[in-house]
Amino acid sequence: MPDFPELRLRRLRKNSAIRSLVRETTVDSGDFVFPLFIVEGKGVKKDIETMPGIYHFSADKLGKEIDELVRLKIPAVLLFGVVNVKDEFGSGGYHPGGVVQQAIRAIKKAAPGMLVITDICLCEYTSHGHCGVIENGDVDNDKTLPLLAKMALSHAEAGADMLAPSDMMDGRVKAIRQALDGNGFNSMPILAYAAKYASAFYGPFREAARSAPQFGNRKSYQMDPPNVREALREIGQDIKEGADIVMVKPALAYLDVIRRVRETFNHPLAAYNVSGEYAMVKAAAARGWVDEKRIVPEILTSIKRAGADIIITYHAKEAAGWLAEQV
Ligand code: PBG
C-alpha cells in the first residue's frame, strides 16, 4: 500500500467528471415521496405558515400539483387529511366520502401512474388529537386496531396504491394485513412507520394537520428518542406482522438508526425527512444564513448514505431541480 507522497487522495477530486465517477451515493427524484395535505371544500390552495412552499389543497385543486410532480419524475405522494369536524373515534378517517378518499380518486384520475400512499392514523380525525381511542386517559391499543383496519380498507377501496400506518399501536400491521387480505386486497403493500420516535420535529406538521394532542403527549406509544435497539425490535415486529417496507422517522437526528436498520434487515427502508427538519432549513435560508440549493441536496444525500432507499420529503419538488445542478 502506497503512503504519502505516492498516495494522494486529492487526485480523485480534481474535477467534476472524476468526482462523478467515484461518487458513492446518488439521490434523484425517483427516490422521493412528496407529502400532500388535503382539506375540505372546493378551490382551496392555501399556504401552510409553518412550512413555506407547502399548501393545503382541496381534492379538486390537486390536478396542477400532480402534473408538476409527474413532470419532475417524482413517483409517489403521501396523503394526509385535515378535517374540520372531529370526534372521539376519528370517524372522518374511514368515511367513504372523506377528504383523503376524494383525493385518492382525483389523483388516480389525473395521473393513474402516480403512486398514491396514504397515512393511516387517527390523530388528524380525533377530537382529542391522539392516534387512537382514549380509555382511562391513555390510548387503548387493542380498541384502536379495528378502527385503523377500517381506515386502511376505506383507502384501499378508494383506490390507494400503498398504505402507511403511522399510529405506533402494537399489532396494527397484522390487523391491517388481515383486513386487506380478507377483502380482496392481498396485493396491497404496507409501508410501516415502524420506528417512529416521539419527536419535537413534528411541530410544524401538527400545525398543518391540526393534529396536536389536546392533552398529554405521544410518549406512551411513539418511541423514546434515545433508543436504537428498541427500534430494531419495532422494525422486526412490523416485518413479522407483514410490513413490505419499513420506515425510520424522523431522519436527520436518527441517521444512526437508519444505518443500524439497513445493516440488520433486507427490507426496503424509507426515511421521513419531517416537517421540523424542513422548517429549520426554510427559516435559515429565508434569512440568507444557509444556501438552500446546496444544503438540501447535502441533507438528502446524507439520508441515502445512511441507508435509506426511499426519502419522504417536503423538499422533493425543489430538490428535483437542485440535484440535477450539482457537480
Ligand atoms: C400522524 C403523523 C405525524 C407525522 C406523520 N404522520 C405526526 C405525529 O405523529 O404527531 C409527522 C410528519 C412530519 O412532521 O412531517 N401520526
CSV table of C-alpha atoms and ligand atoms in Angstrom, one decimal:
chain,number,residue,atom,x,y,z
A,1,MET,CA,0.0,0.0,0.0
A,2,PRO,CA,1.5,3.3,-1.0
A,3,ASP,CA,1.8,6.1,1.5
A,4,PHE,CA,2.2,9.9,1.0
A,5,PRO,CA,3.7,11.3,-1.1
A,6,GLU,CA,2.9,8.5,-3.6
A,7,LEU,CA,-0.6,8.3,-2.2
A,8,ARG,CA,-2.6,11.4,-2.9
A,9,LEU,CA,-6.4,11.2,-2.2
A,10,ARG,CA,-7.0,14.6,-3.8
A,11,ARG,CA,-6.3,13.0,-7.3
A,12,LEU,CA,-9.8,11.7,-7.4
A,13,ARG,CA,-11.4,15.0,-6.5
A,14,LYS,CA,-9.7,17.0,-9.3
A,15,ASN,CA,-12.8,17.9,-11.4
A,16,SER,CA,-16.5,17.2,-11.6
A,17,ALA,CA,-16.0,14.3,-14.1
A,18,ILE,CA,-13.8,12.4,-11.8
A,19,ARG,CA,-16.0,13.2,-8.8
A,20,SER,CA,-19.0,11.9,-10.7
A,21,LEU,CA,-17.3,8.6,-11.4
A,22,VAL,CA,-16.2,7.9,-7.9
A,23,ARG,CA,-19.4,9.2,-6.2
A,24,GLU,CA,-20.7,6.5,-3.8
A,25,THR,CA,-24.2,7.8,-3.2
A,26,THR,CA,-26.6,9.4,-5.6
A,27,VAL,CA,-30.1,10.8,-5.0
A,28,ASP,CA,-32.6,11.6,-7.6
A,29,SER,CA,-36.3,12.4,-7.8
A,30,GLY,CA,-37.1,8.7,-8.3
A,31,ASP,CA,-36.3,8.2,-4.6
A,32,PHE,CA,-38.8,10.8,-3.3
A,33,VAL,CA,-42.3,10.6,-1.9
A,34,PHE,CA,-44.0,14.0,-1.6
A,35,PRO,CA,-46.5,14.6,1.2
A,36,LEU,CA,-49.8,16.4,0.4
A,37,PHE,CA,-52.3,17.9,2.9
A,38,ILE,CA,-55.9,17.6,1.8
A,39,VAL,CA,-58.6,19.8,3.2
A,40,GLU,CA,-62.3,20.0,2.9
A,41,GLY,CA,-64.1,22.3,0.4
A,42,LYS,CA,-63.5,23.4,-3.1
A,43,GLY,CA,-61.0,25.5,-4.9
A,44,VAL,CA,-58.6,25.6,-1.9
A,45,LYS,CA,-54.8,26.1,-2.3
A,46,LYS,CA,-53.6,27.8,0.9
A,47,ASP,CA,-50.2,28.4,2.3
A,48,ILE,CA,-49.2,26.5,5.4
A,49,GLU,CA,-47.4,29.1,7.6
A,50,THR,CA,-45.1,26.7,9.4
A,51,MET,CA,-44.0,25.0,6.2
A,52,PRO,CA,-43.2,27.6,3.5
A,53,GLY,CA,-43.8,26.2,0.0
A,54,ILE,CA,-46.3,23.6,1.2
A,55,TYR,CA,-50.0,24.0,0.8
A,56,HIS,CA,-53.4,22.8,1.9
A,57,PHE,CA,-55.2,21.6,-1.1
A,58,SER,CA,-58.8,20.6,-1.6
A,59,ALA,CA,-59.2,17.4,-3.6
A,60,ASP,CA,-60.5,19.3,-6.7
A,61,LYS,CA,-57.3,21.5,-6.8
A,62,LEU,CA,-54.7,18.7,-7.0
A,63,GLY,CA,-54.5,18.5,-10.8
A,64,LYS,CA,-51.8,21.0,-11.4
A,65,GLU,CA,-49.7,19.9,-8.4
A,66,ILE,CA,-49.9,16.3,-9.6
A,67,ASP,CA,-48.9,17.3,-13.2
A,68,GLU,CA,-45.9,19.1,-11.8
A,69,LEU,CA,-44.8,16.0,-9.8
A,70,VAL,CA,-45.1,13.9,-12.9
A,71,ARG,CA,-43.0,16.4,-14.8
A,72,LEU,CA,-40.4,16.3,-12.1
A,73,LYS,CA,-40.4,12.4,-12.2
A,74,ILE,CA,-41.4,12.2,-8.5
A,75,PRO,CA,-43.1,8.8,-8.4
A,76,ALA,CA,-45.2,8.9,-5.3
A,77,VAL,CA,-47.3,11.1,-2.9
A,78,LEU,CA,-48.2,10.5,0.7
A,79,LEU,CA,-51.7,11.9,1.7
A,80,PHE,CA,-52.8,13.4,5.0
A,81,GLY,CA,-56.3,14.5,5.7
A,82,VAL,CA,-57.2,17.7,7.5
A,83,VAL,CA,-60.8,17.9,8.6
A,84,ASN,CA,-63.0,20.4,10.5
A,85,VAL,CA,-65.3,18.1,12.2
A,86,LYS,CA,-63.6,15.6,14.5
A,87,ASP,CA,-64.9,13.0,17.0
A,88,GLU,CA,-63.6,10.7,19.7
A,89,PHE,CA,-63.2,7.8,17.3
A,90,GLY,CA,-61.8,9.6,14.3
A,91,SER,CA,-64.6,8.5,12.1
A,92,GLY,CA,-63.7,11.1,9.5
A,93,GLY,CA,-60.8,8.9,8.7
A,94,TYR,CA,-62.9,6.0,7.5
A,95,HIS,CA,-65.7,7.8,5.8
A,96,PRO,CA,-66.0,6.7,2.2
A,97,GLY,CA,-66.5,10.4,1.2
A,98,GLY,CA,-63.7,11.6,3.4
A,99,VAL,CA,-61.0,14.1,2.1
A,100,VAL,CA,-58.3,11.5,1.6
A,101,GLN,CA,-60.7,9.2,-0.2
A,102,GLN,CA,-61.7,12.0,-2.5
A,103,ALA,CA,-58.1,12.9,-3.1
A,104,ILE,CA,-57.1,9.3,-4.0
A,105,ARG,CA,-59.8,9.2,-6.6
A,106,ALA,CA,-58.9,12.6,-8.0
A,107,ILE,CA,-55.2,11.8,-8.3
A,108,LYS,CA,-55.7,8.4,-9.8
A,109,LYS,CA,-57.9,10.0,-12.4
A,110,ALA,CA,-55.4,12.8,-13.2
A,111,ALA,CA,-52.3,10.6,-13.2
A,112,PRO,CA,-53.0,6.8,-13.0
A,113,GLY,CA,-49.3,6.1,-12.8
A,114,MET,CA,-48.7,8.3,-9.7
A,115,LEU,CA,-48.3,6.0,-6.7
A,116,VAL,CA,-50.7,7.1,-4.0
A,117,ILE,CA,-49.7,6.2,-0.5
A,118,THR,CA,-51.9,7.2,2.4
A,119,ASP,CA,-51.2,7.8,6.1
A,120,ILE,CA,-53.2,5.6,8.3
A,121,CYS,CA,-53.6,7.2,11.7
A,122,LEU,CA,-56.5,8.6,13.7
A,123,CYS,CA,-54.8,11.8,15.1
A,124,GLU,CA,-55.9,14.0,12.3
A,125,TYR,CA,-59.5,13.0,12.9
A,126,THR,CA,-59.9,12.7,16.6
A,127,SER,CA,-61.3,15.5,18.8
A,128,HIS,CA,-58.5,14.8,21.4
A,129,GLY,CA,-55.7,14.6,18.8
A,130,HIS,CA,-54.4,11.3,19.9
A,131,CYS,CA,-53.6,8.5,17.5
A,132,GLY,CA,-56.1,6.1,18.9
A,133,VAL,CA,-59.1,5.6,21.1
A,134,ILE,CA,-58.8,7.0,24.6
A,135,GLU,CA,-59.6,4.8,27.6
A,136,ASN,CA,-58.8,5.9,31.2
A,137,GLY,CA,-56.7,8.8,30.0
A,138,ASP,CA,-54.4,6.8,27.6
A,139,VAL,CA,-54.6,5.4,24.1
A,140,ASP,CA,-56.1,1.9,24.2
A,141,ASN,CA,-54.1,-0.2,21.8
A,142,ASP,CA,-56.5,-3.0,21.1
A,143,LYS,CA,-59.6,-0.8,20.7
A,144,THR,CA,-57.7,1.3,18.2
A,145,LEU,CA,-56.7,-1.6,15.9
A,146,PRO,CA,-60.2,-2.3,14.3
A,147,LEU,CA,-60.5,1.5,13.5
A,148,LEU,CA,-57.1,1.5,11.8
A,149,ALA,CA,-58.1,-1.6,9.8
A,150,LYS,CA,-61.3,0.2,8.8
A,151,MET,CA,-59.5,3.3,7.7
A,152,ALA,CA,-57.0,1.1,5.7
A,153,LEU,CA,-59.8,-0.7,4.0
A,154,SER,CA,-61.6,2.5,3.2
A,155,HIS,CA,-58.4,3.9,1.5
A,156,ALA,CA,-57.9,0.7,-0.4
A,157,GLU,CA,-61.5,0.8,-1.6
A,158,ALA,CA,-61.0,4.4,-2.8
A,159,GLY,CA,-58.0,3.2,-4.9
A,160,ALA,CA,-54.9,3.8,-2.9
A,161,ASP,CA,-51.7,2.0,-4.0
A,162,MET,CA,-50.0,1.6,-0.7
A,163,LEU,CA,-50.9,2.2,3.0
A,164,ALA,CA,-48.7,3.7,5.6
A,165,PRO,CA,-49.7,3.2,9.3
A,166,SER,CA,-48.1,5.8,11.5
A,167,ASP,CA,-50.0,5.3,14.8
A,168,MET,CA,-47.5,3.1,16.6
A,169,MET,CA,-50.0,0.7,18.0
A,170,ASP,CA,-48.7,-2.8,18.6
A,171,GLY,CA,-50.3,-5.2,16.2
A,172,ARG,CA,-51.6,-2.7,13.7
A,173,VAL,CA,-49.7,-4.1,10.7
A,174,LYS,CA,-51.2,-7.5,11.4
A,175,ALA,CA,-54.7,-6.1,11.9
A,176,ILE,CA,-54.4,-4.1,8.6
A,177,ARG,CA,-52.9,-7.0,6.7
A,178,GLN,CA,-55.8,-9.3,7.8
A,179,ALA,CA,-58.4,-6.8,6.9
A,180,LEU,CA,-56.9,-6.2,3.5
A,181,ASP,CA,-56.5,-9.9,2.7
A,182,GLY,CA,-60.0,-10.7,3.9
A,183,ASN,CA,-61.4,-8.2,1.5
A,184,GLY,CA,-59.6,-8.9,-1.7
A,185,PHE,CA,-56.7,-6.6,-1.3
A,186,ASN,CA,-53.9,-9.1,-0.8
A,187,SER,CA,-51.6,-7.3,-3.3
A,188,MET,CA,-51.8,-4.0,-1.4
A,189,PRO,CA,-48.4,-3.2,0.1
A,190,ILE,CA,-47.9,-1.8,3.6
A,191,LEU,CA,-45.2,0.8,4.4
A,192,ALA,CA,-45.0,0.7,8.2
A,193,TYR,CA,-43.8,3.7,10.1
A,194,ALA,CA,-42.0,1.1,12.2
A,195,ALA,CA,-39.6,3.1,14.2
A,196,LYS,CA,-41.3,6.4,14.8
A,197,TYR,CA,-40.0,8.5,17.7
A,198,ALA,CA,-41.9,10.9,20.0
A,199,SER,CA,-40.2,13.9,18.4
A,200,ALA,CA,-40.4,17.6,18.6
A,201,PHE,CA,-39.5,17.7,14.9
A,202,TYR,CA,-43.2,17.1,14.1
A,203,GLY,CA,-44.2,20.5,15.4
A,204,PRO,CA,-44.9,22.3,12.1
A,205,PHE,CA,-46.8,19.2,10.8
A,206,ARG,CA,-49.1,19.3,13.7
A,207,GLU,CA,-50.0,22.9,12.8
A,208,ALA,CA,-50.5,21.9,9.2
A,209,ALA,CA,-52.6,18.8,10.1
A,210,ARG,CA,-54.2,20.4,13.1
A,211,SER,CA,-53.4,17.2,14.9
A,212,ALA,CA,-51.6,18.2,18.1
A,213,PRO,CA,-52.8,16.2,21.1
A,214,GLN,CA,-55.2,18.2,23.3
A,215,PHE,CA,-53.8,16.7,26.5
A,216,GLY,CA,-50.6,14.9,27.3
A,217,ASN,CA,-48.2,13.8,24.6
A,218,ARG,CA,-47.5,10.8,22.4
A,219,LYS,CA,-44.7,9.2,24.6
A,220,SER,CA,-46.8,6.2,25.6
A,221,TYR,CA,-46.9,5.0,22.0
A,222,GLN,CA,-44.2,6.7,20.0
A,223,MET,CA,-40.6,5.6,20.7
A,224,ASP,CA,-38.3,7.2,23.2
A,225,PRO,CA,-35.6,9.1,21.2
A,226,PRO,CA,-32.5,7.6,23.0
A,227,ASN,CA,-33.3,4.0,22.0
A,228,VAL,CA,-31.9,2.2,19.0
A,229,ARG,CA,-32.0,-1.4,20.0
A,230,GLU,CA,-35.7,-0.9,20.6
A,231,ALA,CA,-36.0,0.4,17.0
A,232,LEU,CA,-34.6,-2.9,15.7
A,233,ARG,CA,-37.3,-4.7,17.7
A,234,GLU,CA,-40.0,-2.5,16.4
A,235,ILE,CA,-38.9,-3.0,12.8
A,236,GLY,CA,-38.5,-6.7,13.3
A,237,GLN,CA,-42.0,-6.9,14.8
A,238,ASP,CA,-43.6,-5.0,11.9
A,239,ILE,CA,-41.8,-7.2,9.4
A,240,LYS,CA,-43.1,-10.3,11.2
A,241,GLU,CA,-46.6,-8.8,11.0
A,242,GLY,CA,-46.3,-8.3,7.3
A,243,ALA,CA,-44.8,-4.9,6.5
A,244,ASP,CA,-43.4,-4.7,3.0
A,245,ILE,CA,-41.4,-1.6,3.5
A,246,VAL,CA,-40.3,-0.2,6.9
A,247,MET,CA,-39.6,3.4,7.9
A,248,VAL,CA,-37.5,5.4,10.4
A,249,LYS,CA,-38.8,8.7,11.4
A,250,PRO,CA,-37.6,11.5,11.8
A,251,ALA,CA,-34.5,11.2,9.6
A,252,LEU,CA,-31.7,13.6,10.5
A,253,ALA,CA,-31.4,13.2,14.2
A,254,TYR,CA,-31.8,9.4,13.6
A,255,LEU,CA,-29.3,8.7,10.8
A,256,ASP,CA,-27.6,6.2,13.1
A,257,VAL,CA,-30.9,4.3,13.4
A,258,ILE,CA,-31.3,4.3,9.6
A,259,ARG,CA,-27.8,2.8,9.4
A,260,ARG,CA,-28.5,0.1,12.0
A,261,VAL,CA,-31.8,-0.9,10.4
A,262,ARG,CA,-30.1,-1.1,7.0
A,263,GLU,CA,-27.4,-3.4,8.4
A,264,THR,CA,-29.9,-5.6,10.2
A,265,PHE,CA,-32.7,-6.1,7.7
A,266,ASN,CA,-33.1,-6.5,4.0
A,267,HIS,CA,-36.5,-4.9,3.6
A,268,PRO,CA,-36.7,-1.7,1.6
A,269,LEU,CA,-36.2,1.2,4.0
A,270,ALA,CA,-37.9,4.6,3.9
A,271,ALA,CA,-36.9,7.6,6.0
A,272,TYR,CA,-39.2,10.6,6.7
A,273,ASN,CA,-37.4,13.9,6.5
A,274,VAL,CA,-40.1,15.5,8.7
A,275,SER,CA,-41.7,18.9,8.9
A,276,GLY,CA,-39.4,20.4,11.6
A,277,GLU,CA,-36.3,19.4,9.6
A,278,TYR,CA,-37.8,21.1,6.6
A,279,ALA,CA,-38.9,24.2,8.5
A,280,MET,CA,-35.4,24.7,10.0
A,281,VAL,CA,-33.8,24.8,6.6
A,282,LYS,CA,-36.5,27.1,5.2
A,283,ALA,CA,-36.2,29.5,8.2
A,284,ALA,CA,-32.4,29.7,7.9
A,285,ALA,CA,-32.5,30.0,4.1
A,286,ALA,CA,-35.0,32.8,4.3
A,287,ARG,CA,-32.6,34.8,6.4
A,288,GLY,CA,-29.7,34.1,4.0
A,289,TRP,CA,-27.9,32.1,6.7
A,290,VAL,CA,-27.6,28.9,4.6
A,291,ASP,CA,-27.6,28.3,0.9
A,292,GLU,CA,-30.7,26.2,0.4
A,293,LYS,CA,-29.8,24.9,-3.0
A,294,ARG,CA,-26.7,23.3,-1.6
A,295,ILE,CA,-27.8,22.3,1.9
A,296,VAL,CA,-30.9,20.4,0.7
A,297,PRO,CA,-29.1,18.0,-1.7
A,298,GLU,CA,-26.5,17.5,1.1
A,299,ILE,CA,-29.2,16.6,3.6
A,300,LEU,CA,-31.0,14.3,1.3
A,301,THR,CA,-27.7,12.6,0.3
A,302,SER,CA,-26.9,12.0,4.0
A,303,ILE,CA,-30.2,10.2,4.4
A,304,LYS,CA,-29.5,8.0,1.4
A,305,ARG,CA,-25.9,7.4,2.5
A,306,ALA,CA,-27.1,6.3,6.0
A,307,GLY,CA,-29.0,3.5,4.2
A,308,ALA,CA,-32.5,4.7,3.2
A,309,ASP,CA,-33.9,3.7,-0.2
A,310,ILE,CA,-36.9,6.0,-0.1
A,311,ILE,CA,-37.0,9.6,1.2
A,312,ILE,CA,-40.3,11.2,2.2
A,313,THR,CA,-39.6,14.9,1.9
A,314,TYR,CA,-41.3,18.3,1.6
A,315,HIS,CA,-38.2,19.4,-0.3
A,316,ALA,CA,-38.9,16.9,-3.1
A,317,LYS,CA,-40.1,19.3,-5.8
A,318,GLU,CA,-37.4,21.9,-5.3
A,319,ALA,CA,-34.7,19.3,-4.8
A,320,ALA,CA,-35.5,17.6,-8.0
A,321,GLY,CA,-34.1,20.6,-9.8
A,322,TRP,CA,-31.2,21.4,-7.5
A,323,LEU,CA,-29.9,17.8,-7.5
A,324,ALA,CA,-29.5,18.0,-11.3
A,325,GLU,CA,-27.4,21.2,-10.9
A,326,GLN,CA,-24.9,19.6,-8.5
A,327,VAL,CA,-21.5,18.9,-9.9
B,1,PBG,C1,-49.5,11.1,12.3
B,1,PBG,C2,-48.3,11.7,11.7
B,1,PBG,C3,-47.4,12.7,12.1
B,1,PBG,C4,-46.4,12.8,11.1
B,1,PBG,C5,-46.7,11.9,10.1
B,1,PBG,N1,-47.9,11.2,10.5
B,1,PBG,C6,-47.4,13.5,13.3
B,1,PBG,C7,-47.4,12.9,14.7
B,1,PBG,O1,-47.1,11.8,14.9
B,1,PBG,O2,-47.7,13.7,15.6
B,1,PBG,C8,-45.3,13.8,11.2
B,1,PBG,C9,-44.8,14.3,9.9
B,1,PBG,C10,-43.9,15.5,9.9
B,1,PBG,O3,-43.6,16.1,10.9
B,1,PBG,O4,-43.6,15.9,8.8
B,1,PBG,N2,-49.4,10.4,13.4
